[in-house]
PDB file of C-alpha atoms in Angstrom:
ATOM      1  CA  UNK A   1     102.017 113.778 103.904  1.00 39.00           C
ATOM      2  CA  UNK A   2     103.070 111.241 106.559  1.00 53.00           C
ATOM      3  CA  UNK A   3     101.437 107.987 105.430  1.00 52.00           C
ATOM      4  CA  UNK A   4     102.715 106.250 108.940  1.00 59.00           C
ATOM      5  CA  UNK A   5     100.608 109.278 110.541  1.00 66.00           C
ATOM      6  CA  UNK A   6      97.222 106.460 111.402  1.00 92.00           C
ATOM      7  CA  UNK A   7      99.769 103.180 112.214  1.00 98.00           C
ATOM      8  CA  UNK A   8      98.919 102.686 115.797  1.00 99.00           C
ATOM      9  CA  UNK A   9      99.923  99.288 117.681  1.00 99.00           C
ATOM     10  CA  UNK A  10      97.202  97.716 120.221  1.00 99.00           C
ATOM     11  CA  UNK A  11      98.043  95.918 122.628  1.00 99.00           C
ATOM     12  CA  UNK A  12      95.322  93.243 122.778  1.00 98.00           C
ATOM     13  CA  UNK A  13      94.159  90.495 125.601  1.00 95.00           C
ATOM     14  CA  UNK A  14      91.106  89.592 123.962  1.00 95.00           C
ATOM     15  CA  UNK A  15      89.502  91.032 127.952  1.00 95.00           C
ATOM     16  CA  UNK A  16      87.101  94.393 128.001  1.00 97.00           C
ATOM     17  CA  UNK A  17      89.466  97.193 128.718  1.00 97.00           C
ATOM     18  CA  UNK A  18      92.212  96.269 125.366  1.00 98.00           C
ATOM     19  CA  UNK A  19      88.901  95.603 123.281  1.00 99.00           C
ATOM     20  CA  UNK A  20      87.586  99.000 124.225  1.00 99.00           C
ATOM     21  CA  UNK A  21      90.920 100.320 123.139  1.00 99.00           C
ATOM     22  CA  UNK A  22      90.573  98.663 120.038  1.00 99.00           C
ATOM     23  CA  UNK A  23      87.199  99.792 119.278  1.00 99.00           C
ATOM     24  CA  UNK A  24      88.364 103.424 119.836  1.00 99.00           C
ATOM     25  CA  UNK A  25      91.696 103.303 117.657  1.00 99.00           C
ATOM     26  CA  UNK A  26      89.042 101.614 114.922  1.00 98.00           C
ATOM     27  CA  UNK A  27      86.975 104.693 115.291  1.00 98.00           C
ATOM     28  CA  UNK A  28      89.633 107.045 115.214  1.00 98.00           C
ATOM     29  CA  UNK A  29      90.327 105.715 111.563  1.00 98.00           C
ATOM     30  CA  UNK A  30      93.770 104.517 112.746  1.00 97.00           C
ATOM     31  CA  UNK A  31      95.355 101.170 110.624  1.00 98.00           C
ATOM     32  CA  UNK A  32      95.555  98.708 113.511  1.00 98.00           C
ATOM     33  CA  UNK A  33      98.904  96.390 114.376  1.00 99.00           C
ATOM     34  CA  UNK A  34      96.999  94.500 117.156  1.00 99.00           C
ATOM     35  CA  UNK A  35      99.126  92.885 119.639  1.00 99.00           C
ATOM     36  CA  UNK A  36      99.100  89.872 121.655  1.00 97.00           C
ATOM     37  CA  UNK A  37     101.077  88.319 124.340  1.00 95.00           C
ATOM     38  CA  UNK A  38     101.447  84.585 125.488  1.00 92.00           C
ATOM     39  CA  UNK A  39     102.884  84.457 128.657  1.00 86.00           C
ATOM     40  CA  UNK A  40     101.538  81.030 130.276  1.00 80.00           C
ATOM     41  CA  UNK A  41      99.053  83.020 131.618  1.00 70.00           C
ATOM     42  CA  UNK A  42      96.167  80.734 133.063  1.00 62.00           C
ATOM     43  CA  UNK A  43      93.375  82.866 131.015  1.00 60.00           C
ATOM     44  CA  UNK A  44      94.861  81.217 127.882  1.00 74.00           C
ATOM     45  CA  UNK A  45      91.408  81.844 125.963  1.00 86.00           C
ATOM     46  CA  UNK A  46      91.915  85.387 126.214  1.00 85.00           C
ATOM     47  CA  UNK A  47      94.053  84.674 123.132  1.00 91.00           C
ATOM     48  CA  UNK A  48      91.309  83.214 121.145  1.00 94.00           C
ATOM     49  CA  UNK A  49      89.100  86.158 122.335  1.00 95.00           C
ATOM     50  CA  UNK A  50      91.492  88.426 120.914  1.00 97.00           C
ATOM     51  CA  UNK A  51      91.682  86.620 117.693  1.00 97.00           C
ATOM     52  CA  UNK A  52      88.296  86.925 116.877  1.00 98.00           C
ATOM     53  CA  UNK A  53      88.453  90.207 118.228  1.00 99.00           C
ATOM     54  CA  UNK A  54      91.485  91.212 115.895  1.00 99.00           C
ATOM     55  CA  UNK A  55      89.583  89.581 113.226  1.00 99.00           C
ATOM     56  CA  UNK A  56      86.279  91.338 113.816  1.00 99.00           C
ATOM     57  CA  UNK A  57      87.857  94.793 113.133  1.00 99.00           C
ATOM     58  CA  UNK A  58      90.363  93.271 110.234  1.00 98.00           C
ATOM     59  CA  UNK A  59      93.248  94.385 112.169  1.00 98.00           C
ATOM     60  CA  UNK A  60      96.607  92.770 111.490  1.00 98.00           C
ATOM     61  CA  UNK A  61      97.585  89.933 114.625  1.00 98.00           C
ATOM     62  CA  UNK A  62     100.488  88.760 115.974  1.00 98.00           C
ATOM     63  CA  UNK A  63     101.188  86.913 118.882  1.00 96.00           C
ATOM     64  CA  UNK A  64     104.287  87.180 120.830  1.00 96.00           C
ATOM     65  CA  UNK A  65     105.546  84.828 123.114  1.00 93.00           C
ATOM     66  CA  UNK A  66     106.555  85.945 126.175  1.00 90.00           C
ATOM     67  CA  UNK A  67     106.386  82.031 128.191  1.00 82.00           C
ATOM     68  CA  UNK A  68     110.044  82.146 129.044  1.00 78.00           C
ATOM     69  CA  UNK A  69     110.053  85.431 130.694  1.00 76.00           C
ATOM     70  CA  UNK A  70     107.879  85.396 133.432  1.00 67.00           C
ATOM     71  CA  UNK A  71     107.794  84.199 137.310  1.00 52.00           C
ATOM     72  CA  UNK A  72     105.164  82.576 138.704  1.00 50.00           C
ATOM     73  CA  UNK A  73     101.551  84.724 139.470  1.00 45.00           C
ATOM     74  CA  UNK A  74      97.998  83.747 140.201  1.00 43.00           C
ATOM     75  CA  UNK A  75      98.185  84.379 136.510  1.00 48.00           C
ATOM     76  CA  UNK A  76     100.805  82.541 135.323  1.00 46.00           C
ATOM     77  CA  UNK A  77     100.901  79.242 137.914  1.00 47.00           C
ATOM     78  CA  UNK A  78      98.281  76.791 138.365  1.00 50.00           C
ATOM     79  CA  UNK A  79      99.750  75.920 142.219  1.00 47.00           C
ATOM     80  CA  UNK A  80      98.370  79.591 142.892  1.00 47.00           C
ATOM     81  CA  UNK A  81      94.957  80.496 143.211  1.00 52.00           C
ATOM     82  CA  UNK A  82      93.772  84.280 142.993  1.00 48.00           C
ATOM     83  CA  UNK A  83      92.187  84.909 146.191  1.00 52.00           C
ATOM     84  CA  UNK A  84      88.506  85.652 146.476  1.00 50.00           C
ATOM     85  CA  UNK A  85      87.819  87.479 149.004  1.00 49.00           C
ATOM     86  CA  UNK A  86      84.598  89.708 149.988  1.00 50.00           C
ATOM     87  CA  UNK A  87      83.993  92.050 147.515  1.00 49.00           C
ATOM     88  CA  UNK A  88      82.567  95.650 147.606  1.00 54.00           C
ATOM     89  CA  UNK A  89      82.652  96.241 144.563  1.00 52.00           C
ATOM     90  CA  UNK A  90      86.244  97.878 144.507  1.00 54.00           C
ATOM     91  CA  UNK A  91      89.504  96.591 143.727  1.00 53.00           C
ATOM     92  CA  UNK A  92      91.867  96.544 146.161  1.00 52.00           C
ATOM     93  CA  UNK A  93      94.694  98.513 146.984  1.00 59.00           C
ATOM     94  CA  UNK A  94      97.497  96.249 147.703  1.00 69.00           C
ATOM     95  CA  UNK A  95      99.783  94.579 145.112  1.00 74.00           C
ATOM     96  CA  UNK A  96      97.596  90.821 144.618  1.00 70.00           C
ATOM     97  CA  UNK A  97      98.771  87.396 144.122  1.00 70.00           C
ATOM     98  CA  UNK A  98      97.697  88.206 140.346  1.00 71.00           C
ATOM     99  CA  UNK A  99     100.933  90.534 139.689  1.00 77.00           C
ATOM    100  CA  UNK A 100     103.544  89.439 136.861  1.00 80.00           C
ATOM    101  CA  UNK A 101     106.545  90.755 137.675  1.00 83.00           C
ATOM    102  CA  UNK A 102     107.254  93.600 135.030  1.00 88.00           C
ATOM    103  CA  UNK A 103     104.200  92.666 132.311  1.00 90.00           C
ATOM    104  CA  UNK A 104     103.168  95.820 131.349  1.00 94.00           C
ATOM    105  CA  UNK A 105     107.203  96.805 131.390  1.00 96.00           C
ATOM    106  CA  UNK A 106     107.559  94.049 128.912  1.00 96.00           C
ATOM    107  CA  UNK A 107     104.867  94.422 127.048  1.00 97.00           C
ATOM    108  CA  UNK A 108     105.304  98.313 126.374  1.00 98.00           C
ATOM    109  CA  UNK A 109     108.802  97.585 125.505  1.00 98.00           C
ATOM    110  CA  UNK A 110     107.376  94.795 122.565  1.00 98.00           C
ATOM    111  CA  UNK A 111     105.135  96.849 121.309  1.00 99.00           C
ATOM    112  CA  UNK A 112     107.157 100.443 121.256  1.00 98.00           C
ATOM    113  CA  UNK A 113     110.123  97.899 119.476  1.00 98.00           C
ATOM    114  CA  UNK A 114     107.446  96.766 116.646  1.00 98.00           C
ATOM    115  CA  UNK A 115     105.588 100.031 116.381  1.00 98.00           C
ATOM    116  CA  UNK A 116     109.302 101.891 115.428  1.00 96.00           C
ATOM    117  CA  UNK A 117     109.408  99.064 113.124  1.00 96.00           C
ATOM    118  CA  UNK A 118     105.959  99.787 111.361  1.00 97.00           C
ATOM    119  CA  UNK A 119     106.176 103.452 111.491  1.00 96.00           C
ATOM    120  CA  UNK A 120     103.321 103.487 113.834  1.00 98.00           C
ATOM    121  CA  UNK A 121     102.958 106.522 116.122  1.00 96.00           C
ATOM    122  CA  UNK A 122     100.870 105.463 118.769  1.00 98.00           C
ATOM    123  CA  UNK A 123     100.544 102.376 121.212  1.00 99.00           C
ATOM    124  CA  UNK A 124      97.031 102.042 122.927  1.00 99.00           C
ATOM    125  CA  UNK A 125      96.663 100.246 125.820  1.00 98.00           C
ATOM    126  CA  UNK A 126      93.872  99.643 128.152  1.00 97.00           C
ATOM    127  CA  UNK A 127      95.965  99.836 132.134  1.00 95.00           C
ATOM    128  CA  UNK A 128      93.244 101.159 134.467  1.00 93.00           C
ATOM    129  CA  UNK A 129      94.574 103.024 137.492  1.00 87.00           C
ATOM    130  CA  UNK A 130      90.990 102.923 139.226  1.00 83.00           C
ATOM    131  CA  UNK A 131      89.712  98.822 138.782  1.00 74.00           C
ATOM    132  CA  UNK A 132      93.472  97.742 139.812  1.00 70.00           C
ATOM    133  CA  UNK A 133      95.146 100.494 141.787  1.00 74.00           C
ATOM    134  CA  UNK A 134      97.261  97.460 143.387  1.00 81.00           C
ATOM    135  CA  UNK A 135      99.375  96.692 140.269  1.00 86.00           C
ATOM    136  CA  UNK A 136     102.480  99.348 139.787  1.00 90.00           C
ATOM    137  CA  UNK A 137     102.617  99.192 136.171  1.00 92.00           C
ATOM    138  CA  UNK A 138      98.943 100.342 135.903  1.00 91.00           C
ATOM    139  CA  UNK A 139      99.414 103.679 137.517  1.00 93.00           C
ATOM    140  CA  UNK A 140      99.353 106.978 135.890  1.00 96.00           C
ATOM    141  CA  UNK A 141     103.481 108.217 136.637  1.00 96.00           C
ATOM    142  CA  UNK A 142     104.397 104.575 135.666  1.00 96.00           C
ATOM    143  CA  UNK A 143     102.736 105.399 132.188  1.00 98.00           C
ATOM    144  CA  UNK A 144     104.254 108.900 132.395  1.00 98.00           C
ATOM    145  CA  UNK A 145     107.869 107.547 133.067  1.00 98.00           C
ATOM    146  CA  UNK A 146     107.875 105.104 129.816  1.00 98.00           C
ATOM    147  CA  UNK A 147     107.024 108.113 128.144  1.00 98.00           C
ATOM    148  CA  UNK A 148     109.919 109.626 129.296  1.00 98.00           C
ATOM    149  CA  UNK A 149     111.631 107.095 128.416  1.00 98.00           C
ATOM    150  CA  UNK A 150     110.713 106.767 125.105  1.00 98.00           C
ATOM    151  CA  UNK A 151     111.142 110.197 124.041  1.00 98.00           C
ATOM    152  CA  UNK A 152     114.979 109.934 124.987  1.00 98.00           C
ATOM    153  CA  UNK A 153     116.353 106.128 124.049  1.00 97.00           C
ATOM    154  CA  UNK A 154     114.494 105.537 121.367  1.00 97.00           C
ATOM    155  CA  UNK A 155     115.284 107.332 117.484  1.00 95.00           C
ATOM    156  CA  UNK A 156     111.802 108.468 116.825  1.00 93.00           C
ATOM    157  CA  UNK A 157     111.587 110.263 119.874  1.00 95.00           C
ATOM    158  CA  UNK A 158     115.324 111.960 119.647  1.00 96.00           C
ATOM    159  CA  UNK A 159     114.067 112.787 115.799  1.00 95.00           C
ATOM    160  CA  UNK A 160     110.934 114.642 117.513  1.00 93.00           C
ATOM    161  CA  UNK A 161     108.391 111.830 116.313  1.00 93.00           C
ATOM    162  CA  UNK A 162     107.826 110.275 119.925  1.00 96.00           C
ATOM    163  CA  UNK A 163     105.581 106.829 119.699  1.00 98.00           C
ATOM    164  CA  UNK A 164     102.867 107.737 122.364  1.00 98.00           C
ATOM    165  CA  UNK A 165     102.194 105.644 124.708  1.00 99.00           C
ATOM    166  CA  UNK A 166      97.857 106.153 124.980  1.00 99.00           C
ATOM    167  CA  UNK A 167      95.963 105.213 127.910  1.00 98.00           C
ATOM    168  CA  UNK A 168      92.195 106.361 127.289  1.00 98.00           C
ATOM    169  CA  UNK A 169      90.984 104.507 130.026  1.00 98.00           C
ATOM    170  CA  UNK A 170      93.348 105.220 132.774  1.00 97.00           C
ATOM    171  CA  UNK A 171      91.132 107.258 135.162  1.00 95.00           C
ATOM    172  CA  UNK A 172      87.995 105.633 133.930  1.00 97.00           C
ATOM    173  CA  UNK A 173      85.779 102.977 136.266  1.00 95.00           C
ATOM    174  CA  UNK A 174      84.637  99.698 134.689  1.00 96.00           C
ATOM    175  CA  UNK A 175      81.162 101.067 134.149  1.00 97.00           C
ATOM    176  CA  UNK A 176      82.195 103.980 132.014  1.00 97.00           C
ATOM    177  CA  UNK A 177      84.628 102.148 130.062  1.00 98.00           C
ATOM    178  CA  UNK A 178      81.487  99.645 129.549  1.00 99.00           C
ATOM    179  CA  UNK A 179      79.575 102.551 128.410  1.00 99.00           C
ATOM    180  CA  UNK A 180      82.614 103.834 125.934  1.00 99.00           C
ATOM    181  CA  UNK A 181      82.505 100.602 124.510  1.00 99.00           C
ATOM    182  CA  UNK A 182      78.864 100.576 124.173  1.00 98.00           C
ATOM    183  CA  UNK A 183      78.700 103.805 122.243  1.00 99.00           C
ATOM    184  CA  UNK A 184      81.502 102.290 119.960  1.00 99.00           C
ATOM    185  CA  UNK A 185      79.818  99.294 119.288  1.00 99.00           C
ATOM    186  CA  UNK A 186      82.623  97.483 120.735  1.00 99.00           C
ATOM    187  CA  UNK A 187      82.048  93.327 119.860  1.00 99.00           C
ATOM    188  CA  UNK A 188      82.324  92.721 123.709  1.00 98.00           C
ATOM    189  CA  UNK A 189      80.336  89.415 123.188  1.00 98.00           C
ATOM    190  CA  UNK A 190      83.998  88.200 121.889  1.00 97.00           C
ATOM    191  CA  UNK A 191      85.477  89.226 125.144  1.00 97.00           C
ATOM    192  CA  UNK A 192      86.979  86.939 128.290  1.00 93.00           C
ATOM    193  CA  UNK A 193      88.089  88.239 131.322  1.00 89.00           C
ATOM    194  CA  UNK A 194      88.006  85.351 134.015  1.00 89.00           C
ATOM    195  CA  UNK A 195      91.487  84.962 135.968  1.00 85.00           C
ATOM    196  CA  UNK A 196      90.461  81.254 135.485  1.00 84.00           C
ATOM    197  CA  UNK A 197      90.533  81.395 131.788  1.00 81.00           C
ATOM    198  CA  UNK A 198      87.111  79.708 131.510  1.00 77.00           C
ATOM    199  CA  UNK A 199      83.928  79.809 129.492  1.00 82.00           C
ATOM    200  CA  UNK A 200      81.389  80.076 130.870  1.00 91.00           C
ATOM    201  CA  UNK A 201      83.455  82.642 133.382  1.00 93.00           C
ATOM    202  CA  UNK A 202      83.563  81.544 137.224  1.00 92.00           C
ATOM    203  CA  UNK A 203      81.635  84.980 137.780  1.00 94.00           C
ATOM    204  CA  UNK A 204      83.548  84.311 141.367  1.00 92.00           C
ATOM    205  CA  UNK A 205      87.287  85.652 140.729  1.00 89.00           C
ATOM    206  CA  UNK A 206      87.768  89.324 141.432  1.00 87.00           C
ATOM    207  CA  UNK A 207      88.416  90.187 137.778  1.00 89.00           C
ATOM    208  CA  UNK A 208      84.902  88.582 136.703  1.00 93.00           C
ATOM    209  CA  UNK A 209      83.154  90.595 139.998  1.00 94.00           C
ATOM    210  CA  UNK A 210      84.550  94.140 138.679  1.00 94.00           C
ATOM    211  CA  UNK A 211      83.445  93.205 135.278  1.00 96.00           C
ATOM    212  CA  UNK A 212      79.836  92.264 136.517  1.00 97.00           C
ATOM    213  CA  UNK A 213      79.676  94.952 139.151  1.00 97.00           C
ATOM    214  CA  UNK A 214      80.491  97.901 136.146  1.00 97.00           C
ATOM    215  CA  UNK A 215      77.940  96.362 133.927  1.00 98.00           C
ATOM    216  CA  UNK A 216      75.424  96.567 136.746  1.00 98.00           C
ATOM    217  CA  UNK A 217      76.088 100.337 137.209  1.00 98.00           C
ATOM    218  CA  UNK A 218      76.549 100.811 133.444  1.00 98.00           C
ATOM    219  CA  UNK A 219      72.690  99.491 133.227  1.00 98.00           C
ATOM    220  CA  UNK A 220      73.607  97.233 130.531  1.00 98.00           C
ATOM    221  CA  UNK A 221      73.454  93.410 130.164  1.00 97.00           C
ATOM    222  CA  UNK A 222      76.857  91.667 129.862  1.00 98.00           C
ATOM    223  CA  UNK A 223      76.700  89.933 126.548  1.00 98.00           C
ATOM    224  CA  UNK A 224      79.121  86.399 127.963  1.00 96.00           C
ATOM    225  CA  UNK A 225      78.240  83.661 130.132  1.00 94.00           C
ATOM    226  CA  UNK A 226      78.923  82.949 134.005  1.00 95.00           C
ATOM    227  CA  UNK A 227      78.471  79.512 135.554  1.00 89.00           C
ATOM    228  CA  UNK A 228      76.695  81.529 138.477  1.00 65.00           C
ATOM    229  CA  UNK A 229      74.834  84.788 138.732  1.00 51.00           C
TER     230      UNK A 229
END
């Protein structure tokens, strides 16, 4: 028997979409490495969400820092400001100030590097092609070319024991992915997702209106705080 067959490596924000993820590798029985990255990034509390999230499910946490690595972003940069613009309750199509050059590239590559190391088998992570169609690295062939790439450069995958890269929220909308974690009992009281980083969230930046906009259509009641709404 494989006793690496149930390692699977999270990748882990402490925002909705990577609890969700977390919540469904949990009920899938798999023993969780949960990942997260500090990059800067202006939503630093996201890291203490995903603590508390990491420590909710008893899921082994590290933190990598990525602070060196990355330009500046709406993210990243406190001289930028993530637009807010009038919102229909869809994200928008073109790449936004909020991009970090290469994240996702990054942080697959981190997490595909410590899963070999652990033996695990799968890395979830929560990219959404349909709340950010705007960001490259959250698209469906970008997913499908790491894959690719993993299965020839790496030695599990030229051994036949590929690390799979899973995205079970790709092609969802933020109100099914709210009703997913629902069903799961995901703890997404614990969760932030404000670009801003703060707590109470703005319930202004686009990130906080998609949230707020799939809970709406979900029919549930978001469990955090806004200063407005």
């Amino acid at each position: 028997m494989d006793s690496y067959r149930n390692r699977a490596v999270v990748i882990l924000s402490g925002g909705l979409d990577s609890t969700t993820c977390m919540a469904l590798a949990d009920c899938r029985g798999e023993d969780i490495f949960a990942l997260t990255f500090a990059y800067n990034q202006r939503h630093i509390r996201e890291i203490e969400s995903a603590r508390d999230v990491a420590r909710h499910y008893g899921a082994s946490h590290h933190i990598i820092d990525l602070g060196a690595v990355f330009a500046a972003s709406a993210l990243t940069s406190a001289a930028i400001r993530p637009e807010v613009a009038p919102f229909d309750g869809k994200a928008a199509h073109s790449i936004p100030a909020t991009y970090v050059p290469a994240r996702n590239i990054l942080f697959l590559a981190h997490a595909l590097s410590f899963a070999e190391k652990v033996g695990a088998r799968r890395i979830y992570t929560g990219v959404n092609a349909l709340d950010n169609p705007g960001y490259p690295d959250c698209r469906p062939e970008f997913i499908d070319a790491f894959q690719r790439m993993i299965d020839v450069g790496t030695k599990a995958g030229t051994e036949g024991r590929s690390v799979e890269v899973f995205t079970p929220l790709i092609q969802m909308n933020k109100a099914d992915i709210i009703r997913l974690a629902s069903e799961l009992d995901a703890p997404l009281h614990l969760t932030l997702t404000c670009y801003y980083g703060e707590s109470p969230a703005c319930g202004e930046c686009d990130s906080c209106r998609l949230r707020l906009e799939g809970f709406r259509l979900a029919g549930k009641e978001d469990p955090i705080h806004y200063r407005k709404g």
